[in-house]
Coordinates of C-alpha atoms and ligand atoms in Angstrom, one line a residue:
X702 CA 0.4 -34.6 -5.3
X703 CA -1.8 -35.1 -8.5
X704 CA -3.9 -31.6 -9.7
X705 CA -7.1 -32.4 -9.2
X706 CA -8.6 -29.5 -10.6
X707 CA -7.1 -26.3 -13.0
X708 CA -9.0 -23.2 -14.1
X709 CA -7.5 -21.6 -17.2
X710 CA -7.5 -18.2 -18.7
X711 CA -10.6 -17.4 -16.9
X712 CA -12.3 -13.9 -17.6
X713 CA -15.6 -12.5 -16.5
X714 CA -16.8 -8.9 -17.7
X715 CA -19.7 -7.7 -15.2
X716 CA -20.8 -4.0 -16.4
X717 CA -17.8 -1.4 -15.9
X718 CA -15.7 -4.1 -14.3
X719 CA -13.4 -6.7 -15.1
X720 CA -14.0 -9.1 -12.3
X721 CA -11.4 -11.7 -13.2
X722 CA -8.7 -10.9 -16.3
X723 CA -7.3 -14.1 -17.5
X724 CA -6.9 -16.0 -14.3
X725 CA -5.4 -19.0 -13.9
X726 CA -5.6 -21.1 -10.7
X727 CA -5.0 -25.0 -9.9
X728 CA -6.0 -27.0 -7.1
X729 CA -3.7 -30.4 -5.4
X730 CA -5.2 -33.3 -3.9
X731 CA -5.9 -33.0 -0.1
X732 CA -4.1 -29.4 0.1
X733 CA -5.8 -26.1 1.6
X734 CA -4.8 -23.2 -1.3
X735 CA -5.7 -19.9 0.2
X736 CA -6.6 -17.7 -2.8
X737 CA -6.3 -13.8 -0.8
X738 CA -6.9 -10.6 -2.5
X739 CA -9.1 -7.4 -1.0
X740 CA -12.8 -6.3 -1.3
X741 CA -13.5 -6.5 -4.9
X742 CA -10.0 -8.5 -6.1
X743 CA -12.3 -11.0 -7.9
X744 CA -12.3 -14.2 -5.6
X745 CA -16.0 -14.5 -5.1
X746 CA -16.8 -14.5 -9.0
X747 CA -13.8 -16.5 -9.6
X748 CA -15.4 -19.0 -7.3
X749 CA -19.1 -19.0 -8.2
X750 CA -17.7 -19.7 -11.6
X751 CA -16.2 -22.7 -10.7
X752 CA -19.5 -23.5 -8.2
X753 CA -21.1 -23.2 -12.0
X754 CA -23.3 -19.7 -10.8
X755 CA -21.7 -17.7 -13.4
X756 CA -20.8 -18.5 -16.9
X757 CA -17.4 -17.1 -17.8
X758 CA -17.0 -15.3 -21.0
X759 CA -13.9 -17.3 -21.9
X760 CA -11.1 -19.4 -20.4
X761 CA -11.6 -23.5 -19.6
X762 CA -12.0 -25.3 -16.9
X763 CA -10.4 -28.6 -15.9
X764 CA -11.3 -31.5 -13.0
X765 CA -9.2 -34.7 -13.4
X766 CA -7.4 -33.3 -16.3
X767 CA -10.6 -33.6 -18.4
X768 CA -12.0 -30.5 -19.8
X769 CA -15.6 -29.5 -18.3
X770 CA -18.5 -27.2 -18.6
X771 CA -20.3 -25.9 -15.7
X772 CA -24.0 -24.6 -16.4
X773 CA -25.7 -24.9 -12.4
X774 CA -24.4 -26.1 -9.2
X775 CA -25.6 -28.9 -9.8
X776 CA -22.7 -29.3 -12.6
X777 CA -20.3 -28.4 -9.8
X778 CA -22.1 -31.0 -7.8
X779 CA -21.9 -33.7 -9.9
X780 CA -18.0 -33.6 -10.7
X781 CA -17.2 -33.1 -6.4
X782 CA -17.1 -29.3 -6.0
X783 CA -18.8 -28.0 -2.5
X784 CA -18.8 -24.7 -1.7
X785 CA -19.7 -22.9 1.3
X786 CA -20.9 -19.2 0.8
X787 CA -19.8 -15.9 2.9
X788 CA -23.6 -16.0 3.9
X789 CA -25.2 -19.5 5.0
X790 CA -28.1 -20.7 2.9
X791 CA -29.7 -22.2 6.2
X792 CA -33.3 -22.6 7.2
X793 CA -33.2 -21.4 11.2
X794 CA -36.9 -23.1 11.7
X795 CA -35.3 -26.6 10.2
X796 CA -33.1 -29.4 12.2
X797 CA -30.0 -30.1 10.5
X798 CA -30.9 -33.4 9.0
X799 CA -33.9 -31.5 7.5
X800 CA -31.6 -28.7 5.9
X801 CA -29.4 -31.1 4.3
X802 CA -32.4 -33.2 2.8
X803 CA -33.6 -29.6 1.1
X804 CA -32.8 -29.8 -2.2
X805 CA -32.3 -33.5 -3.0
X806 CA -34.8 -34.3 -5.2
X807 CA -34.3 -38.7 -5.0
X808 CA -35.9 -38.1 -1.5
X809 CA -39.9 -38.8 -2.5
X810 CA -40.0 -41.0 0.5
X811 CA -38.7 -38.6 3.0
X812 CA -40.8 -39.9 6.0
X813 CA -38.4 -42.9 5.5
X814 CA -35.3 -41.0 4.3
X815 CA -34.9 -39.2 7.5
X816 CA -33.5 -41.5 9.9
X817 CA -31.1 -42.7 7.4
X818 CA -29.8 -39.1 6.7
X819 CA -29.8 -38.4 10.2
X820 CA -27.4 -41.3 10.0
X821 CA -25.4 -40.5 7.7
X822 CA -24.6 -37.1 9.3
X823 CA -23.7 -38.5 12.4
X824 CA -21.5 -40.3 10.9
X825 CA -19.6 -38.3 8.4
X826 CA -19.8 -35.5 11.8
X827 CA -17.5 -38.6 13.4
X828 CA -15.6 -39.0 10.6
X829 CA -14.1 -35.2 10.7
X830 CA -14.7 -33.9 14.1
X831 CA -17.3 -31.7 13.1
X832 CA -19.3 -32.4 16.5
X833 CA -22.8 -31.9 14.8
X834 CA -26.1 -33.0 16.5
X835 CA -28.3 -34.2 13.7
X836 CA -31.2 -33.7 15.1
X837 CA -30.9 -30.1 16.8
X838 CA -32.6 -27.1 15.2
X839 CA -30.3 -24.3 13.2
X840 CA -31.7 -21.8 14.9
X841 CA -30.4 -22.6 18.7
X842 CA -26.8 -24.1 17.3
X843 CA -24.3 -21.0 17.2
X844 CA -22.4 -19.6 14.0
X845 CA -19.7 -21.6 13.8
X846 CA -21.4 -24.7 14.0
X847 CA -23.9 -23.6 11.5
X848 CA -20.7 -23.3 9.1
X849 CA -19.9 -26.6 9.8
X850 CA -23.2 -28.0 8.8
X851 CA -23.0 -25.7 5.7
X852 CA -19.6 -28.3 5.7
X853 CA -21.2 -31.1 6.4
X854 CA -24.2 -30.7 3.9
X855 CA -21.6 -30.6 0.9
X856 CA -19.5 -33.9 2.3
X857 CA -23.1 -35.7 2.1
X858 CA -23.7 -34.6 -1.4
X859 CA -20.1 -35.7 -1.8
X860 CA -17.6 -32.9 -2.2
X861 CA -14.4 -33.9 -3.0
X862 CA -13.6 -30.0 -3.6
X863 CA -14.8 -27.6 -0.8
X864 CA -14.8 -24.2 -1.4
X865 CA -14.6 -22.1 2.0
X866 CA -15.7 -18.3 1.1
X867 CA -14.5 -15.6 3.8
X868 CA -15.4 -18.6 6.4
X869 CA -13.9 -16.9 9.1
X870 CA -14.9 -13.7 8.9
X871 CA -18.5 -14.1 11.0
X872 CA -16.2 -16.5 13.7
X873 CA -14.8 -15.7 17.1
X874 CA -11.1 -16.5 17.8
X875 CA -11.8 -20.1 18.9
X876 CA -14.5 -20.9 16.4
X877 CA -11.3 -20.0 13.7
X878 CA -9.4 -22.4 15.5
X879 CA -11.8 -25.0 15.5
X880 CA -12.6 -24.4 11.7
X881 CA -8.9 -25.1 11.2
X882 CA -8.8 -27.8 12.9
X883 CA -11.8 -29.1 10.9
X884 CA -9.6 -28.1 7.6
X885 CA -6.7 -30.0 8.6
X886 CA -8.8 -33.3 9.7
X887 CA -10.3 -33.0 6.1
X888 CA -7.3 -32.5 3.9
X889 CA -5.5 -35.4 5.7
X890 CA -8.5 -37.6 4.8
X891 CA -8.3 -36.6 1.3
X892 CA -10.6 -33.2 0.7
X893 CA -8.6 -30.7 -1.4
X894 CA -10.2 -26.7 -0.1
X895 CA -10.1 -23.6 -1.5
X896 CA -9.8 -21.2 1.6
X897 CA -10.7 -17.4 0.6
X898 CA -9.7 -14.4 2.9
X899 CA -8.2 -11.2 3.4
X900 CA -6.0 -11.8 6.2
X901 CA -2.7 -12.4 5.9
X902 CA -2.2 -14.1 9.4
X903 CA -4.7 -16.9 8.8
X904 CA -3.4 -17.6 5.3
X905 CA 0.1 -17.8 6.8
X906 CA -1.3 -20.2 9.4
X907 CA -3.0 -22.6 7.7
X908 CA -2.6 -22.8 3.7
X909 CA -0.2 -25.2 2.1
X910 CA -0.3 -22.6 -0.6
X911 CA -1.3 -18.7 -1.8
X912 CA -2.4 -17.3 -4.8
X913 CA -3.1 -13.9 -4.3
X914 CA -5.8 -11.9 -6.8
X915 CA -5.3 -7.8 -7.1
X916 CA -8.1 -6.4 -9.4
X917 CA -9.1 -9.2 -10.9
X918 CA -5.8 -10.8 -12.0
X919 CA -3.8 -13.5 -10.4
X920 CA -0.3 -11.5 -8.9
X921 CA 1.3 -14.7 -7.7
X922 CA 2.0 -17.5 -5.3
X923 CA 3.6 -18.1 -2.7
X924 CA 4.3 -21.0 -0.1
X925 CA 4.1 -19.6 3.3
X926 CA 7.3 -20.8 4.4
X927 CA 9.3 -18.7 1.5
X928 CA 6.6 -15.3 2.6
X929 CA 5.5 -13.1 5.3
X930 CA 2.7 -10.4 6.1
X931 CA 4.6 -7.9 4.7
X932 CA 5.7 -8.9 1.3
X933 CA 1.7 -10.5 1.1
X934 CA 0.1 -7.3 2.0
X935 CA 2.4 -6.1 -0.7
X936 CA 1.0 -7.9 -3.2
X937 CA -2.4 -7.7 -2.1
X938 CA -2.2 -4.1 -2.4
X939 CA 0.3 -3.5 -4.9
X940 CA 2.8 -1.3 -2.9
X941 CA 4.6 -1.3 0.4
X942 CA 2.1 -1.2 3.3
X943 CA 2.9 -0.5 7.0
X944 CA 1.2 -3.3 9.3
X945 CA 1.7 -2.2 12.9
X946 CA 0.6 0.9 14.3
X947 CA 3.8 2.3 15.9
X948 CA 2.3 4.5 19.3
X949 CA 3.9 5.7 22.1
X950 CA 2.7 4.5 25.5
X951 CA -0.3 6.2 26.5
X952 CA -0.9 9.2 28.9
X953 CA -3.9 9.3 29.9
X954 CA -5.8 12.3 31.3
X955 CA -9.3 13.3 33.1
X956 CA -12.3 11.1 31.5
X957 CA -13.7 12.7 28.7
X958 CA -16.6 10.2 28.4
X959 CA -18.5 8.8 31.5
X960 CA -21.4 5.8 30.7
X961 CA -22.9 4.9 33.8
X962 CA -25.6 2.0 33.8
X963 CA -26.5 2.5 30.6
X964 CA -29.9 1.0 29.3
X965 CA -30.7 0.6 25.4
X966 CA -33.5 -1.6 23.8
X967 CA -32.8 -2.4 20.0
X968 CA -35.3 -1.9 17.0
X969 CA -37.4 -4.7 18.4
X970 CA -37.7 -3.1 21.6
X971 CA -35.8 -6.0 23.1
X972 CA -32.9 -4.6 25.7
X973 CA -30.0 -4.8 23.8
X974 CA -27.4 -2.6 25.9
X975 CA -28.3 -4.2 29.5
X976 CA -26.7 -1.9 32.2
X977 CA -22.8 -0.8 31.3
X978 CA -20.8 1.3 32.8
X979 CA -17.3 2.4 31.7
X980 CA -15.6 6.2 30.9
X981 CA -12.4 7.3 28.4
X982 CA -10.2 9.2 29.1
X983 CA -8.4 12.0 26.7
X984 CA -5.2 10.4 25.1
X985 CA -6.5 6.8 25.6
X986 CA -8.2 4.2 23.3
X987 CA -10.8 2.1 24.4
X988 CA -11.2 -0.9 22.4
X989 CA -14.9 -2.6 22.8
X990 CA -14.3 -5.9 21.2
X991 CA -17.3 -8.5 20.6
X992 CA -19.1 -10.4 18.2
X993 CA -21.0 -8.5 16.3
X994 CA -24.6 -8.4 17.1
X995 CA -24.0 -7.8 21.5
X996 CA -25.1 -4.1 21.6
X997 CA -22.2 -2.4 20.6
X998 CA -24.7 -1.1 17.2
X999 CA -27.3 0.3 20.0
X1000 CA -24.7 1.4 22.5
X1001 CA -23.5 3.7 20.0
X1002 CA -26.5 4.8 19.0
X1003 CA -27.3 6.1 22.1
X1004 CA -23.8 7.7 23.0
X1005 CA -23.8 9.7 19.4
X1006 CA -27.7 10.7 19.9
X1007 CA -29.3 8.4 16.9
X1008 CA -31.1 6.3 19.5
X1009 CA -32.8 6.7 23.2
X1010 CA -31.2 5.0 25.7
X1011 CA -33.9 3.5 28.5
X1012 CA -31.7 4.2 31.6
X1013 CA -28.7 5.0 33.0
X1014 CA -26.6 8.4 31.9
X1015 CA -24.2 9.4 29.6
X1016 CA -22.0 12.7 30.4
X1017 CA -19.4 14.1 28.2
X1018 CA -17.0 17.2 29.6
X1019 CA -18.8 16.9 32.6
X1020 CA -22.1 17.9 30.7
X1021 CA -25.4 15.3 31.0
X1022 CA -26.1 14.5 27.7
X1023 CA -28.1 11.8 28.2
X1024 CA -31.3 11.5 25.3
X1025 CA -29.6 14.4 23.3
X1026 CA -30.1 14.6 19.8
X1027 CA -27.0 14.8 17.9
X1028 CA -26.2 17.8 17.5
X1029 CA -25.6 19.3 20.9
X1030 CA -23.2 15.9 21.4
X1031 CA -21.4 17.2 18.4
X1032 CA -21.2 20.8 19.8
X1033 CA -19.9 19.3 22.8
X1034 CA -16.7 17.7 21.3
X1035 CA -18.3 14.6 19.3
X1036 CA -16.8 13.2 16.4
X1037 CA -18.4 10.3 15.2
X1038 CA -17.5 7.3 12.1
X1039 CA -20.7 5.4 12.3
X1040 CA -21.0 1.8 11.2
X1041 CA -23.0 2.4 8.4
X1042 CA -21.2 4.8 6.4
X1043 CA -23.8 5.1 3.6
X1044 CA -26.6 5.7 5.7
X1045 CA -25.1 7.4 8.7
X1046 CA -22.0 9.1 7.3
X1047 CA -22.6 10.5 4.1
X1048 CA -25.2 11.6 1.6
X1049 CA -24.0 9.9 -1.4
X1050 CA -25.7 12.2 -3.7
X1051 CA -24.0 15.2 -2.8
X1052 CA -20.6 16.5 -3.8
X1053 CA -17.4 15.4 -2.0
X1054 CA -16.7 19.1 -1.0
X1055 CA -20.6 19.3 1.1
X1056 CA -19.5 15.8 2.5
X1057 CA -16.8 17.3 4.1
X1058 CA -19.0 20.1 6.1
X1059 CA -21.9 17.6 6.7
X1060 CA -21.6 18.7 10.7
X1061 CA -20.9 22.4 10.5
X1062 CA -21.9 24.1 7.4
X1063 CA -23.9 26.1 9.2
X1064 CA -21.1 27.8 11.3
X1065 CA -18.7 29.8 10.2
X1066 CA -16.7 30.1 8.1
X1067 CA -18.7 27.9 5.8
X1068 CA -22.3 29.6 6.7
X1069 CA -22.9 32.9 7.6
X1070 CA -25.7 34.4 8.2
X1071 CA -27.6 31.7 7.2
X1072 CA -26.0 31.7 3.3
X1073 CA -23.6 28.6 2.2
X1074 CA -19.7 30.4 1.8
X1075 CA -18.7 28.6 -1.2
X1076 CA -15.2 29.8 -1.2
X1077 CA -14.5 28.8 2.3
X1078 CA -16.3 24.9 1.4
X1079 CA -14.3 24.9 -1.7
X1080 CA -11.2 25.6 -0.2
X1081 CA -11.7 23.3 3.4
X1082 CA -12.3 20.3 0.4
X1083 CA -9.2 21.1 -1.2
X1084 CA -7.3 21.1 1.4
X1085 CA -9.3 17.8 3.4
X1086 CA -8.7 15.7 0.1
X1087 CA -4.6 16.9 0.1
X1088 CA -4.0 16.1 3.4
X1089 CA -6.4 12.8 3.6
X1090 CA -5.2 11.6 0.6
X1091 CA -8.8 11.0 -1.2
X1092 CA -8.4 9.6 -4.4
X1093 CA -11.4 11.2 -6.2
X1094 CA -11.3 13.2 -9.8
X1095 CA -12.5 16.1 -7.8
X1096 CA -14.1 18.0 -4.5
X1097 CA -17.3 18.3 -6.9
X1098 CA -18.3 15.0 -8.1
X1099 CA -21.1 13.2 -6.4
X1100 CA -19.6 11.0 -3.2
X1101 CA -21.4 8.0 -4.3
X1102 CA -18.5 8.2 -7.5
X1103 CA -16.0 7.2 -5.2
X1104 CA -14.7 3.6 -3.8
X1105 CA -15.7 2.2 -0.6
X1106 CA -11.9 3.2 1.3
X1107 CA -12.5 6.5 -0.3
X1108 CA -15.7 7.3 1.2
X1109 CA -14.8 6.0 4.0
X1110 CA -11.7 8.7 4.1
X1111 CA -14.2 11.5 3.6
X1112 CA -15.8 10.7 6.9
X1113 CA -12.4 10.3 8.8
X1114 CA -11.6 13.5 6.9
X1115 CA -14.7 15.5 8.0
X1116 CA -14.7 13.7 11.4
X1117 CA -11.3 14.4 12.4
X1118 CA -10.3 17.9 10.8
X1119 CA -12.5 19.8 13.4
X1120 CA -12.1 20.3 17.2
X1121 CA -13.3 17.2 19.1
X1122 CA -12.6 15.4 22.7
X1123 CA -14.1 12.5 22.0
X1124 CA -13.9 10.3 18.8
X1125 CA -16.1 7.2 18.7
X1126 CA -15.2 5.0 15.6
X1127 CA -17.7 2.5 14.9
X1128 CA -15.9 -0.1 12.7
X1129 CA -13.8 1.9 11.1
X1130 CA -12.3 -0.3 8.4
X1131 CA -14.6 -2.7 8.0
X1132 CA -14.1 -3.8 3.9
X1133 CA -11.1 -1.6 3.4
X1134 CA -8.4 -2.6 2.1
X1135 CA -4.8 -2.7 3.7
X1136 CA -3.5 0.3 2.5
X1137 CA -6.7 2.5 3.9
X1138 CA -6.8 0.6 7.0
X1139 CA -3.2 1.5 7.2
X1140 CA -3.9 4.9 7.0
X1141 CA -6.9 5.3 9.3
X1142 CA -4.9 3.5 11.9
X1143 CA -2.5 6.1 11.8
X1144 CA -4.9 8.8 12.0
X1145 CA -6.9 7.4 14.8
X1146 CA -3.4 7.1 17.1
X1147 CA -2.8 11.0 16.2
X1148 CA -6.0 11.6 18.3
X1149 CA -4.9 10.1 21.0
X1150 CA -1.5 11.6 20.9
X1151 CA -3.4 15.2 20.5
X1152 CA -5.1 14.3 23.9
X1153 CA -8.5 12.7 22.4
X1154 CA -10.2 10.5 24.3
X1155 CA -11.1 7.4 21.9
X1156 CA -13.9 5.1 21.8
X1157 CA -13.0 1.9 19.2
X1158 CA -15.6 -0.6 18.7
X1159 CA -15.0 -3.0 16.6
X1160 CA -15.6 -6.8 15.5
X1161 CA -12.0 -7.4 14.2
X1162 CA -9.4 -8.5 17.3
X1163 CA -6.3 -7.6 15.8
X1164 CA -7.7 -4.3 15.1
X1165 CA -8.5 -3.6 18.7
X1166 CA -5.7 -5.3 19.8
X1167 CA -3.0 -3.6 18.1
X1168 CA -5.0 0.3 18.9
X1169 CA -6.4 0.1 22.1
X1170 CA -4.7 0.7 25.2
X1171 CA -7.3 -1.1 27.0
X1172 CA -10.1 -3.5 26.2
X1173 CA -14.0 -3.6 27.0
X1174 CA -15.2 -7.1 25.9
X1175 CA -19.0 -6.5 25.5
X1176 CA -21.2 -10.3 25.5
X1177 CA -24.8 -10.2 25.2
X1178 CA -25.2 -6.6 26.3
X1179 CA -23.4 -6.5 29.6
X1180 CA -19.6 -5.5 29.7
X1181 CA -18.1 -8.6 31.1
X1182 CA -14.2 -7.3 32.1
X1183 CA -12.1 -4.1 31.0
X1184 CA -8.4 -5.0 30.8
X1185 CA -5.3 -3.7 29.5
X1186 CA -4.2 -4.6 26.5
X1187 CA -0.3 -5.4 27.3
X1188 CA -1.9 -8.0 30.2
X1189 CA -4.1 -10.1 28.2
X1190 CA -4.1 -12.2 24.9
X1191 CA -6.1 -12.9 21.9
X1192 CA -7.5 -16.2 23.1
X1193 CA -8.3 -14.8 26.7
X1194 CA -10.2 -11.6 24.9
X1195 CA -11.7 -14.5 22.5
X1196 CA -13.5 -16.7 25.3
X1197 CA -14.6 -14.0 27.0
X1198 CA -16.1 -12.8 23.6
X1199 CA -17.9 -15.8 23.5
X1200 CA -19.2 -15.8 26.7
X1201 CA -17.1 -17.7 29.0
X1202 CA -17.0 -16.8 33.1
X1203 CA -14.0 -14.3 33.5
X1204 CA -11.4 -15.9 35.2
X1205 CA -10.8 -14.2 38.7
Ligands
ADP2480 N1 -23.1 -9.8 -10.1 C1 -22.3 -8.8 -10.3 N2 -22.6 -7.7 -11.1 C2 -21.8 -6.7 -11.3 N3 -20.6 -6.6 -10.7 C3 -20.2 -7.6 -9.9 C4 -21.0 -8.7 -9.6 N4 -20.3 -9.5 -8.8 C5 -19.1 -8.9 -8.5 N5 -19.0 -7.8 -9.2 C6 -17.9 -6.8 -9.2 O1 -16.8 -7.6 -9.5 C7 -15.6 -7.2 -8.8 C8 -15.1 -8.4 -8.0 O2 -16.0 -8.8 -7.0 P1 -15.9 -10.1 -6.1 O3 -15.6 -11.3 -7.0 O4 -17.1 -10.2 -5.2 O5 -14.6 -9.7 -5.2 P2 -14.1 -10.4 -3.9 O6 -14.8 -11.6 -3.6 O7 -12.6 -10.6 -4.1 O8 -14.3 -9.3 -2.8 C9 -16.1 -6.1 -7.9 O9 -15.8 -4.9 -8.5 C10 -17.6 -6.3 -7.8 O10 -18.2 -5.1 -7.6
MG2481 MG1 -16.0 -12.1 -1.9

């Protein structure tokens, strides 16, 4: 297979960090090379300099073996480079003829142009199996297919090069498959892609090759025949990482958590959380899987007190504590790793050390009588950062010093260092990397082996899957089947996810 495209030596300074260090990276005709790498390895700049977005302070760039500057997209354009961004660029109000026409500047006589682009779509929709309508609207066509019309718009400004970044990271299970069957019907026709991810099982699946980026420097590549999870996670992270979650079966006891009919409207006042009932029980985890965006943000809202449920009743220990504020949840055995760690789990501006007491400070031993015991807060941070392994300079700097996994241990810290019955984890890894997510995993099992009862929402399958002992799949606000893990699979959970009838 001929190179197609090289990238040499590239390096890009942004303030503070070296984004990409000398990185070199080469692209085959018609193959899919996975570039895979963490939050913050450097893919996304590496890519919008090759899309001709960012300028890079030195290092060359090659298409066709000819050397070539990129100063727009439209450079990037012009020598075949698409590339598909982790967030779509769509106009929800437009059809999808219309949204491909934005931005083409030959089209003075659109009126006329239309039918012919409408056309054209159709036909290069035929060509790879995309299974676009032309003519429907953005806004009623569902994620996936918007992606592939994100696809579609760079094959009519034709891409020879398609850059895919994090594609399947806003997908359900059979929206991935689809993509990848979409990947393989364009690489055999010629299309070279750039696929980026984090996950090791999709690089595995589909990439013909793997260059994996750690802080901003290539580590290597590998050919997924010659590789496996284990030794990619390894490089990803830069040191032996344990994948599965080793747990004993579970034993579960009395319900620590009953929901029954529970009613919650969203920010809009639209009912987002339409009527589910479930319970946990203590030494269990249950997983709520669903795309994001099905009420699982408001449901959990409402069970940790941040939002008012409309109806319907939430007891926990036996205790009513529907409409509470937080605090009496908390005093009645609550711990809580909320979705949005910056606004709900922390106050970035304090110290590490005040982090860490966020929920009881005023109790003793870290408040008596109304005055702040700094010994007993000093020493609690110590002793939180030891055992939780926080990788911060010190208990005293200002939280907002430390990386994303970091903060995020804080909370689990704080969250799971004091007496609690019930643990709701609210995407708990989301944008950590492997080695954090690793250790989170193992601290949410210890729960459930010390008899917590533990409530898992999260967007990411194989998280649930491989932590939960059983599985709530929650679809446009209604929890459509519970069911135990060891009895169902990933593409049952993944079609119920996406709304299909349970089978009976
Ligand atoms: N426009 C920017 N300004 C400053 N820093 C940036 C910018 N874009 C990315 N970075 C930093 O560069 C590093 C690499 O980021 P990125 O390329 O987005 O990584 P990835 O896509 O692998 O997650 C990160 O530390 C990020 O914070
Ligand atoms: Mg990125």
């Amino acid at each position: 297979m001929t190179t197609i495209l090289e990238l040499k030596g590239i390096t890009k300074q942004f303030p503070g960090v070296l984004a990409n260090d000398h990185v070199d990276f080469d692209l085959k005709k018609g193959e899919i090379h996975a570039l895979l790498g963490e939050n913050g390895a450097g893919k996304t700049t590496l890519m919008n300099i090759l899309y001709g977005l960012y300028k890079p302070d030195s290092g060359e760039l090659y298409r066709d073996g000819k050397e070539v500057s990129l100063n727009s997209p439209k450079d990037a354009i012009a020598i075949g480079i698409g590339m598909v961004h982790q967030h779509f660029m769509l106009i929800p109000v437009f059809t999808v003829t219309e949204n491909i026409m934005l931005g083409e500047e030959k089209l003075k006589n659109a009126v006329l142009d239309r039918n012919g682009v409408s056309a054209k779509v159709g036909e290069l929709s035929q060509k790879y199996g995309l299974e676009i309508d032309p003519e429907s609207f953005v806004e009623d066509i569902p994620v996936g297919v918007q992606q592939r019309v994100e696809i579609v718009k760079t094959l009519y400004r034709k891409a020879e090069i398609l850059i895919l970044d994090e594609p399947t990271a806003v997908l359900t299970p059979q929206e991935v498959e689809d993509l990848f069957r979409i990947m393989r019907e364009l690489t055999s026709q010629g299309v070279s892609i750039i696929f980026i991810t984090h996950k090791l099982k999709e690089v595995l699946k589909i990439a013909d090759r793997i260059t994996v980026m750690r802080a901003g420097k290539v580590v290597g590549t590998a050919i997924p025949s010659e590789t496996d999870e284990s030794h990619l996670a390894a490089m990803m992270v830069g040191r032996e990482v344990i994948l599965n979650v080793e747990k004993e079966p579970a034993q579960p006891k009395e319900d620590v958590l009953q929901v029954i009919d529970l009613k919650v409207n969203d920010l809009r006042g639209l009912e987002a959380v339409r009527g589910v009932t479930f319970s946990v029980r203590a030494g269990e985890i249950l997983g709520i899987a669903g795309v994001q965006g099905n009420g699982q943000t408001e449901l959990v809202e409402a069970l940790t007190g941040l939002r008012q449920s409309t109806g319907g009743k939430v007891v926990l220990q036996g205790k009513d504590m529907t409409n509470n504020p937080p605090r009496p949840i908390i005093e009645n055995g609550l711990s809580h790793i909320p979705e949005d760690r910056q606004r709900h789990g922390l106050v970035l501006a304090y110290p590490v050390a005040d982090n860490l007491v966020l929920c009881n400070y005023y109790l003793p031993p870290f408040g008596v009588n109304f005055v702040m015991q700094n010994k007993a807060i000093d020493e609690n941070a110590r002793k939180l950062v030891k055992d939780f392994d926080i990788r911060t300079p010190s208990p005293f700097v200002p939280t907002s010093n430390l990386s994303g996994g970091n903060q995020q241990k804080v909370i689990v810290a704080r969250e799971l260092s004091r007496p609690v019955q019930l643990l709701i984890a609210n995407q708990p890894t989301r944008g950590l990397d492997v080695g954090s997510i690793e250790y989170i995993h193992r601290q949410i099992v210890n729960m459930r082996g010390k008899g917590v009862a533990v409530l898992l929402v999260s967007a990411e399958l194989d998280e649930i899957m491989s932590l939960a002992d059983r599985i709530a799949v929650m679809y446009q606000g209604k929890i459509v089947d519970i069911v135990d893990t060891q009895k169902t699979t990933k593409s049952e959970l993944g079609l119920k996810m996406a709304g299909a009838q349970a089978q009976a």
